[in-house]
Coordinates of N, CA, C and O in Angstrom, one line a residue:
X148 N 89.4 83.0 101.8 CA 90.0 84.0 102.3 C 91.5 83.9 101.1 O 92.2 85.0 100.8
X149 N 92.0 82.8 101.2 CA 93.3 82.5 100.3 C 93.0 83.1 99.0 O 94.2 83.7 98.6
X150 N 92.3 83.2 98.1 CA 92.2 83.5 97.1 C 91.9 85.0 96.8 O 92.6 85.6 95.9
X151 N 91.5 85.6 98.1 CA 91.8 87.1 98.1 C 93.0 87.5 98.1 O 93.5 88.7 97.5
X152 N 94.1 87.0 98.9 CA 95.4 87.1 98.9 C 96.0 87.0 97.6 O 97.0 87.7 97.2
X153 N 95.8 86.1 96.9 CA 96.5 85.7 95.9 C 96.1 86.6 94.9 O 96.8 87.4 94.0
X154 N 94.6 87.1 94.5 CA 94.3 88.1 93.6 C 95.2 89.5 94.3 O 95.5 90.4 93.4
X155 N 95.3 89.8 95.4 CA 96.0 91.2 95.8 C 97.1 90.9 95.4 O 97.9 92.2 95.0
X156 N 97.9 90.0 95.6 CA 99.3 89.8 95.0 C 99.6 89.7 93.4 O 100.6 90.3 92.8
X157 N 98.6 89.3 92.7 CA 98.5 89.4 91.4 C 98.3 90.4 90.8 O 98.5 91.0 89.5
X158 N 97.4 91.3 91.4 CA 97.0 92.6 90.5 C 98.2 93.5 90.0 O 98.1 93.9 89.0
X159 N 99.0 93.7 91.0 CA 100.1 94.6 90.8 C 100.7 93.9 89.5 O 101.3 94.7 88.4
X160 N 101.1 92.6 89.4 CA 101.7 92.0 88.1 C 101.0 92.1 87.0 O 101.5 92.5 85.9
X161 N 99.8 92.1 87.1 CA 98.7 92.0 85.7 C 98.8 93.5 85.2 O 98.9 93.7 84.0
X162 N 98.7 94.3 86.2 CA 99.0 95.9 85.8 C 100.1 96.0 85.1 O 100.5 96.9 83.9
X163 N 101.3 95.6 85.7 CA 102.5 95.9 85.1 C 102.8 95.3 83.6 O 103.3 95.9 82.8
X164 N 101.9 94.1 83.6 CA 102.1 93.4 82.3 C 101.2 94.2 81.2 O 101.5 94.2 80.0
X165 N 100.1 94.8 81.8 CA 99.2 95.5 80.7 C 99.9 96.8 80.4 O 99.9 97.4 78.9
X166 N 100.5 97.4 81.2 CA 101.3 98.7 80.8 C 102.5 98.6 80.0 O 102.9 99.0 79.2
X167 N 103.2 97.3 80.3 CA 104.4 97.1 79.5 C 103.8 96.5 77.8 O 104.9 96.7 76.9
X168 N 102.9 96.3 77.6 CA 102.5 95.5 76.4 C 102.2 96.5 75.4 O 101.7 96.4 74.3
X169 N 101.8 98.0 76.0 CA 101.0 99.0 75.1 C 99.8 98.4 74.3 O 99.8 98.4 73.3
X170 N 98.7 98.0 75.3 CA 97.5 97.6 74.7 C 96.7 98.7 74.1 O 96.8 99.9 74.7
X171 N 96.0 98.4 73.5 CA 94.8 99.4 72.8 C 93.9 99.4 73.8 O 93.8 98.9 74.8
X172 N 92.9 100.6 73.6 CA 91.8 100.9 74.5 C 91.1 99.6 74.4 O 90.4 99.5 75.6
X173 N 90.7 99.1 73.6 CA 89.6 98.0 73.5 C 90.0 96.6 74.1 O 89.4 95.9 74.8
X174 N 91.3 96.6 74.0 CA 92.1 95.5 74.6 C 92.0 95.7 76.2 O 91.8 94.7 76.8
X175 N 92.5 96.8 76.6 CA 92.2 97.2 78.0 C 90.9 97.1 78.8 O 90.9 96.4 79.7
X176 N 90.0 97.3 77.8 CA 88.7 97.1 78.3 C 88.3 95.9 78.6 O 87.6 95.5 79.6
X177 N 88.5 95.0 77.7 CA 88.0 93.8 77.6 C 88.9 92.9 78.5 O 88.4 92.2 79.4
X178 N 90.2 93.2 78.9 CA 91.1 92.7 80.1 C 90.5 92.9 81.3 O 90.1 92.2 82.1
X179 N 90.0 94.3 81.3 CA 89.5 95.0 82.8 C 88.1 94.1 83.0 O 87.8 93.7 84.0
X180 N 87.5 94.0 81.9 CA 86.0 93.1 82.2 C 86.1 92.0 82.5 O 85.5 91.4 83.5
X181 N 87.3 91.0 81.9 CA 87.6 89.8 82.3 C 87.6 89.7 83.9 O 87.5 88.7 84.5
X182 N 88.7 90.6 84.4 CA 89.5 90.7 85.7 C 88.2 90.8 86.7 O 88.1 90.2 87.6
X183 N 87.3 91.8 86.3 CA 86.1 92.1 87.0 C 85.4 91.1 87.3 O 84.7 90.5 88.3
X184 N 84.9 90.4 86.2 CA 84.1 89.0 86.0 C 84.8 88.1 86.9 O 84.1 87.3 87.8
X185 N 86.0 88.1 86.9 CA 86.7 86.7 87.7 C 86.7 86.9 89.2 O 86.6 86.2 89.9
X186 N 87.0 88.2 89.6 CA 86.9 88.7 91.0 C 85.5 88.6 91.5 O 85.1 87.9 92.4
X187 N 84.2 88.9 90.6 CA 83.0 88.7 91.2 C 82.8 87.3 91.1 O 81.7 86.8 92.1
X188 N 83.2 86.3 90.4 CA 82.9 84.8 90.4 C 83.4 84.5 91.7 O 82.8 83.6 92.6
X189 N 84.9 84.9 92.3 CA 85.2 84.5 93.2 C 84.8 84.8 94.6 O 84.4 84.1 95.6
X190 N 84.0 86.0 94.5 CA 83.3 86.6 95.8 C 82.0 85.6 95.8 O 81.7 85.4 96.9
X191 N 81.5 85.3 94.6 CA 80.3 84.5 94.7 C 80.5 83.2 95.2 O 79.7 82.5 96.0
X192 N 81.6 82.7 94.7 CA 81.8 81.3 95.2 C 82.3 81.0 96.7 O 81.8 80.2 97.5
X193 N 82.9 82.1 97.2 CA 83.2 82.2 98.5 C 82.3 82.5 99.6 O 82.1 82.6 100.5
X194 N 81.0 83.0 98.9 CA 80.3 83.9 99.5 C 79.4 82.7 101.0 O 79.3 83.4 102.3
X195 N 79.1 81.8 100.6 CA 78.1 80.8 101.5 C 79.3 80.5 102.6 O 78.8 80.4 103.6
X196 N 80.5 79.8 102.5 CA 81.5 79.4 103.3 C 81.9 80.8 104.4 O 81.7 80.7 105.4
X197 N 82.2 81.9 103.6 CA 82.5 83.1 104.5 C 81.5 83.6 105.5 O 81.5 83.9 106.7
X198 N 80.2 83.5 104.9 CA 78.9 84.1 105.6 C 78.9 83.0 106.6 O 78.6 83.5 108.0
X199 N 78.8 81.6 106.5 CA 78.6 81.0 107.7 C 79.6 81.0 108.6 O 79.4 80.9 109.9
X200 N 80.7 81.1 108.4 CA 81.9 81.3 109.3 C 81.7 82.6 110.1 O 81.9 82.6 111.5
X201 N 81.4 83.8 109.6 CA 81.1 84.8 110.6 C 79.9 84.6 111.4 O 79.9 85.3 112.5
X202 N 78.9 83.9 111.2 CA 77.9 83.7 111.7 C 78.0 82.9 113.2 O 77.3 83.0 113.7
X203 N 79.0 82.1 112.6 CA 79.4 80.9 113.8 C 79.5 81.6 115.4 O 79.2 81.1 116.5
X204 N 80.1 82.8 115.3 CA 80.3 83.5 116.6 C 79.4 83.5 117.3 O 79.4 83.9 118.7
X205 N 78.1 84.0 116.9 CA 76.8 83.9 117.4 C 76.0 82.9 118.0 O 75.2 82.9 118.5
X206 N 76.6 81.6 117.8 CA 76.1 80.6 118.0 C 76.6 79.8 119.3 O 77.6 79.3 119.4
X207 N 76.2 79.9 120.5 CA 76.5 79.5 121.6 C 75.7 78.4 122.2 O 74.5 78.4 122.1
X208 N 76.4 77.8 123.0 CA 75.9 76.3 123.7 C 75.9 76.5 125.1 O 77.1 76.9 125.4
X209 N 75.1 75.7 125.9 CA 75.5 75.6 127.5 C 76.1 74.3 127.6 O 75.5 73.2 127.2
X210 N 77.1 74.6 128.2 CA 77.7 73.1 128.8 C 78.0 73.2 130.4 O 79.0 74.2 130.7
X211 N 77.2 72.3 131.0 CA 77.4 72.5 132.5 C 77.4 73.9 133.1 O 78.2 74.1 134.1
X212 N 76.5 74.6 132.5 CA 75.8 75.9 133.3 C 76.9 77.1 132.5 O 76.6 78.2 133.1
X213 N 77.8 76.6 131.9 CA 78.6 77.6 131.1 C 78.3 77.7 129.7 O 78.0 76.9 129.2
X214 N 78.4 79.1 129.2 CA 78.2 79.0 127.5 C 79.3 79.1 126.9 O 80.3 80.0 127.3
X215 N 79.4 78.4 125.7 CA 80.6 78.5 124.9 C 80.3 78.4 123.2 O 79.0 78.2 123.0
X216 N 80.9 79.2 122.8 CA 81.0 79.1 121.3 C 80.9 77.7 120.9 O 81.6 76.8 121.0
X217 N 79.9 77.4 119.7 CA 79.6 76.1 119.5 C 80.4 75.4 118.5 O 80.9 74.2 118.9
X218 N 81.1 76.2 117.8 CA 82.3 75.6 116.8 C 83.6 75.4 117.8 O 84.6 74.8 117.1
X219 N 83.6 76.1 118.6 CA 85.2 76.1 119.3 C 84.8 76.1 121.1 O 84.7 77.4 121.5
X220 N 84.5 75.2 121.7 CA 84.2 75.1 122.8 C 85.2 75.6 124.1 O 85.0 75.5 125.0
X221 N 86.5 75.9 123.4 CA 87.6 76.7 124.3 C 87.1 78.0 124.4 O 87.9 78.5 125.5
X222 N 86.4 78.4 123.6 CA 85.9 79.9 123.8 C 84.9 80.1 124.5 O 83.6 80.0 124.0
X223 N 84.8 81.2 125.9 CA 83.5 81.2 126.2 C 82.9 82.3 125.7 O 83.3 83.2 125.1
X224 N 81.5 82.1 125.8 CA 80.7 83.3 125.2 C 80.4 84.5 126.5 O 80.4 84.1 127.7
X225 N 80.1 85.4 126.0 CA 79.5 86.6 127.0 C 80.7 87.3 127.7 O 80.5 87.5 128.7
X226 N 82.0 87.1 127.3 CA 83.1 87.8 128.0 C 83.6 88.7 126.9 O 83.0 89.0 126.0
X227 N 84.8 89.3 127.2 CA 85.1 90.5 126.5 C 85.9 90.0 125.1 O 85.8 90.6 124.1
X228 N 86.5 88.8 125.3 CA 87.0 87.9 124.0 C 85.9 88.0 122.9 O 85.9 88.2 121.8
X229 N 84.7 87.4 123.4 CA 83.8 86.9 122.8 C 83.1 88.4 122.3 O 82.7 88.6 121.1
X230 N 82.8 89.2 122.9 CA 82.5 90.6 122.4 C 83.3 91.0 121.3 O 82.6 91.6 120.3
X231 N 84.7 90.8 121.4 CA 85.6 91.4 120.4 C 85.3 90.6 118.9 O 85.2 91.2 117.9
X232 N 84.9 89.4 119.2 CA 84.9 88.8 118.3 C 83.3 88.8 117.5 O 83.1 88.8 116.4
X233 N 82.5 89.0 118.2 CA 81.0 89.5 117.7 C 81.1 90.7 117.2 O 80.4 91.0 116.0
X234 N 81.9 91.7 117.5 CA 82.1 93.1 116.9 C 82.7 93.0 115.5 O 82.4 93.3 114.5
X235 N 83.7 92.0 115.5 CA 84.5 91.9 114.1 C 83.5 91.0 113.2 O 83.5 91.4 112.1
X236 N 82.7 89.9 113.6 CA 81.9 89.4 113.0 C 80.6 90.3 112.3 O 80.2 90.3 111.2
X237 N 80.1 91.2 113.1 CA 79.2 92.2 112.8 C 79.5 93.2 111.8 O 78.8 93.2 110.4
X238 N 80.9 93.6 111.8 CA 81.4 94.4 110.7 C 81.3 93.6 109.4 O 81.2 94.0 108.4
X239 N 82.0 92.3 109.7 CA 82.1 91.5 108.3 C 80.8 91.0 107.7 O 80.6 91.2 106.7
X240 N 79.8 91.0 108.6 CA 78.6 90.5 108.1 C 77.7 91.7 107.1 O 77.4 91.6 106.1
X241 N 78.4 93.0 108.0 CA 77.6 94.1 107.1 C 78.4 94.2 105.8 O 77.9 94.6 104.7
X242 N 79.7 94.1 105.8 CA 80.5 94.0 104.8 C 80.3 92.8 103.5 O 80.4 93.1 102.2
X243 N 80.3 91.8 104.0 CA 80.2 90.5 103.2 C 78.9 90.1 102.8 O 78.5 90.0 101.8
X244 N 78.3 89.4 104.0 CA 76.9 88.8 103.6 C 75.7 89.8 103.2 O 74.9 89.5 102.6
X245 N 75.9 90.9 103.8 CA 75.0 92.2 103.4 C 75.6 92.7 102.0 O 74.9 92.9 101.2
X246 N 76.8 93.3 101.9 CA 77.4 94.0 101.2 C 77.4 93.3 99.7 O 77.4 94.1 98.8
X247 N 77.8 92.1 99.7 CA 78.1 91.5 98.6 C 76.9 91.2 97.5 O 76.6 91.6 96.4
X248 N 75.5 91.0 98.3 CA 74.2 90.9 97.5 C 73.9 92.4 97.0 O 73.2 92.4 95.9
X249 N 74.2 93.5 97.9 CA 73.8 94.8 97.4 C 74.8 95.2 96.3 O 74.4 95.8 95.4
X250 N 76.0 94.7 96.5 CA 76.9 95.2 95.4 C 76.5 94.4 94.0 O 76.2 95.2 92.7
X251 N 76.1 93.0 94.1 CA 75.5 92.3 92.7 C 74.2 93.0 92.4 O 74.1 93.0 91.3
X252 N 73.2 93.3 93.2 CA 72.2 94.1 92.7 C 72.8 95.2 92.1 O 72.0 95.6 91.1
X253 N 73.3 95.9 92.7 CA 73.9 97.5 91.9 C 74.6 97.1 90.4 O 74.0 98.0 89.5
X254 N 75.2 96.0 90.6 CA 75.9 95.9 89.1 C 74.6 95.4 88.0 O 74.8 95.6 87.0
X255 N 73.6 94.6 88.6 CA 72.4 94.0 87.8 C 71.8 95.3 87.3 O 71.4 95.2 86.0
X256 N 71.4 96.3 87.9 CA 70.7 97.1 87.7 C 71.3 98.3 87.0 O 70.5 99.3 86.2
X257 N 72.6 98.3 86.9 CA 73.2 99.2 86.3 C 73.1 99.1 84.6 O 72.9 98.3 84.0

């Protein structure tokens, strides 16, 4: 997630550099291509850890008759807080663990 914040802050700077330099169309295309490849690379690198983190919310264990999230036993399962976490994780799973492979597939067949 940290690299996405860096990319978000670096993008306006890079755009201003491109505009100030008065690049040719070929140079802009090449630069854009490199930026897209870099972003896709970071999405690919972050994919396993971010996907696993989102799925952890659904992994509950029973301790003395109560259910808790396995990675943080201070958070009980099946209450309103856990339901909110599950909703956020479900949206994240649709966007990232499912959306990234669909995006990569779309780029490959294009």
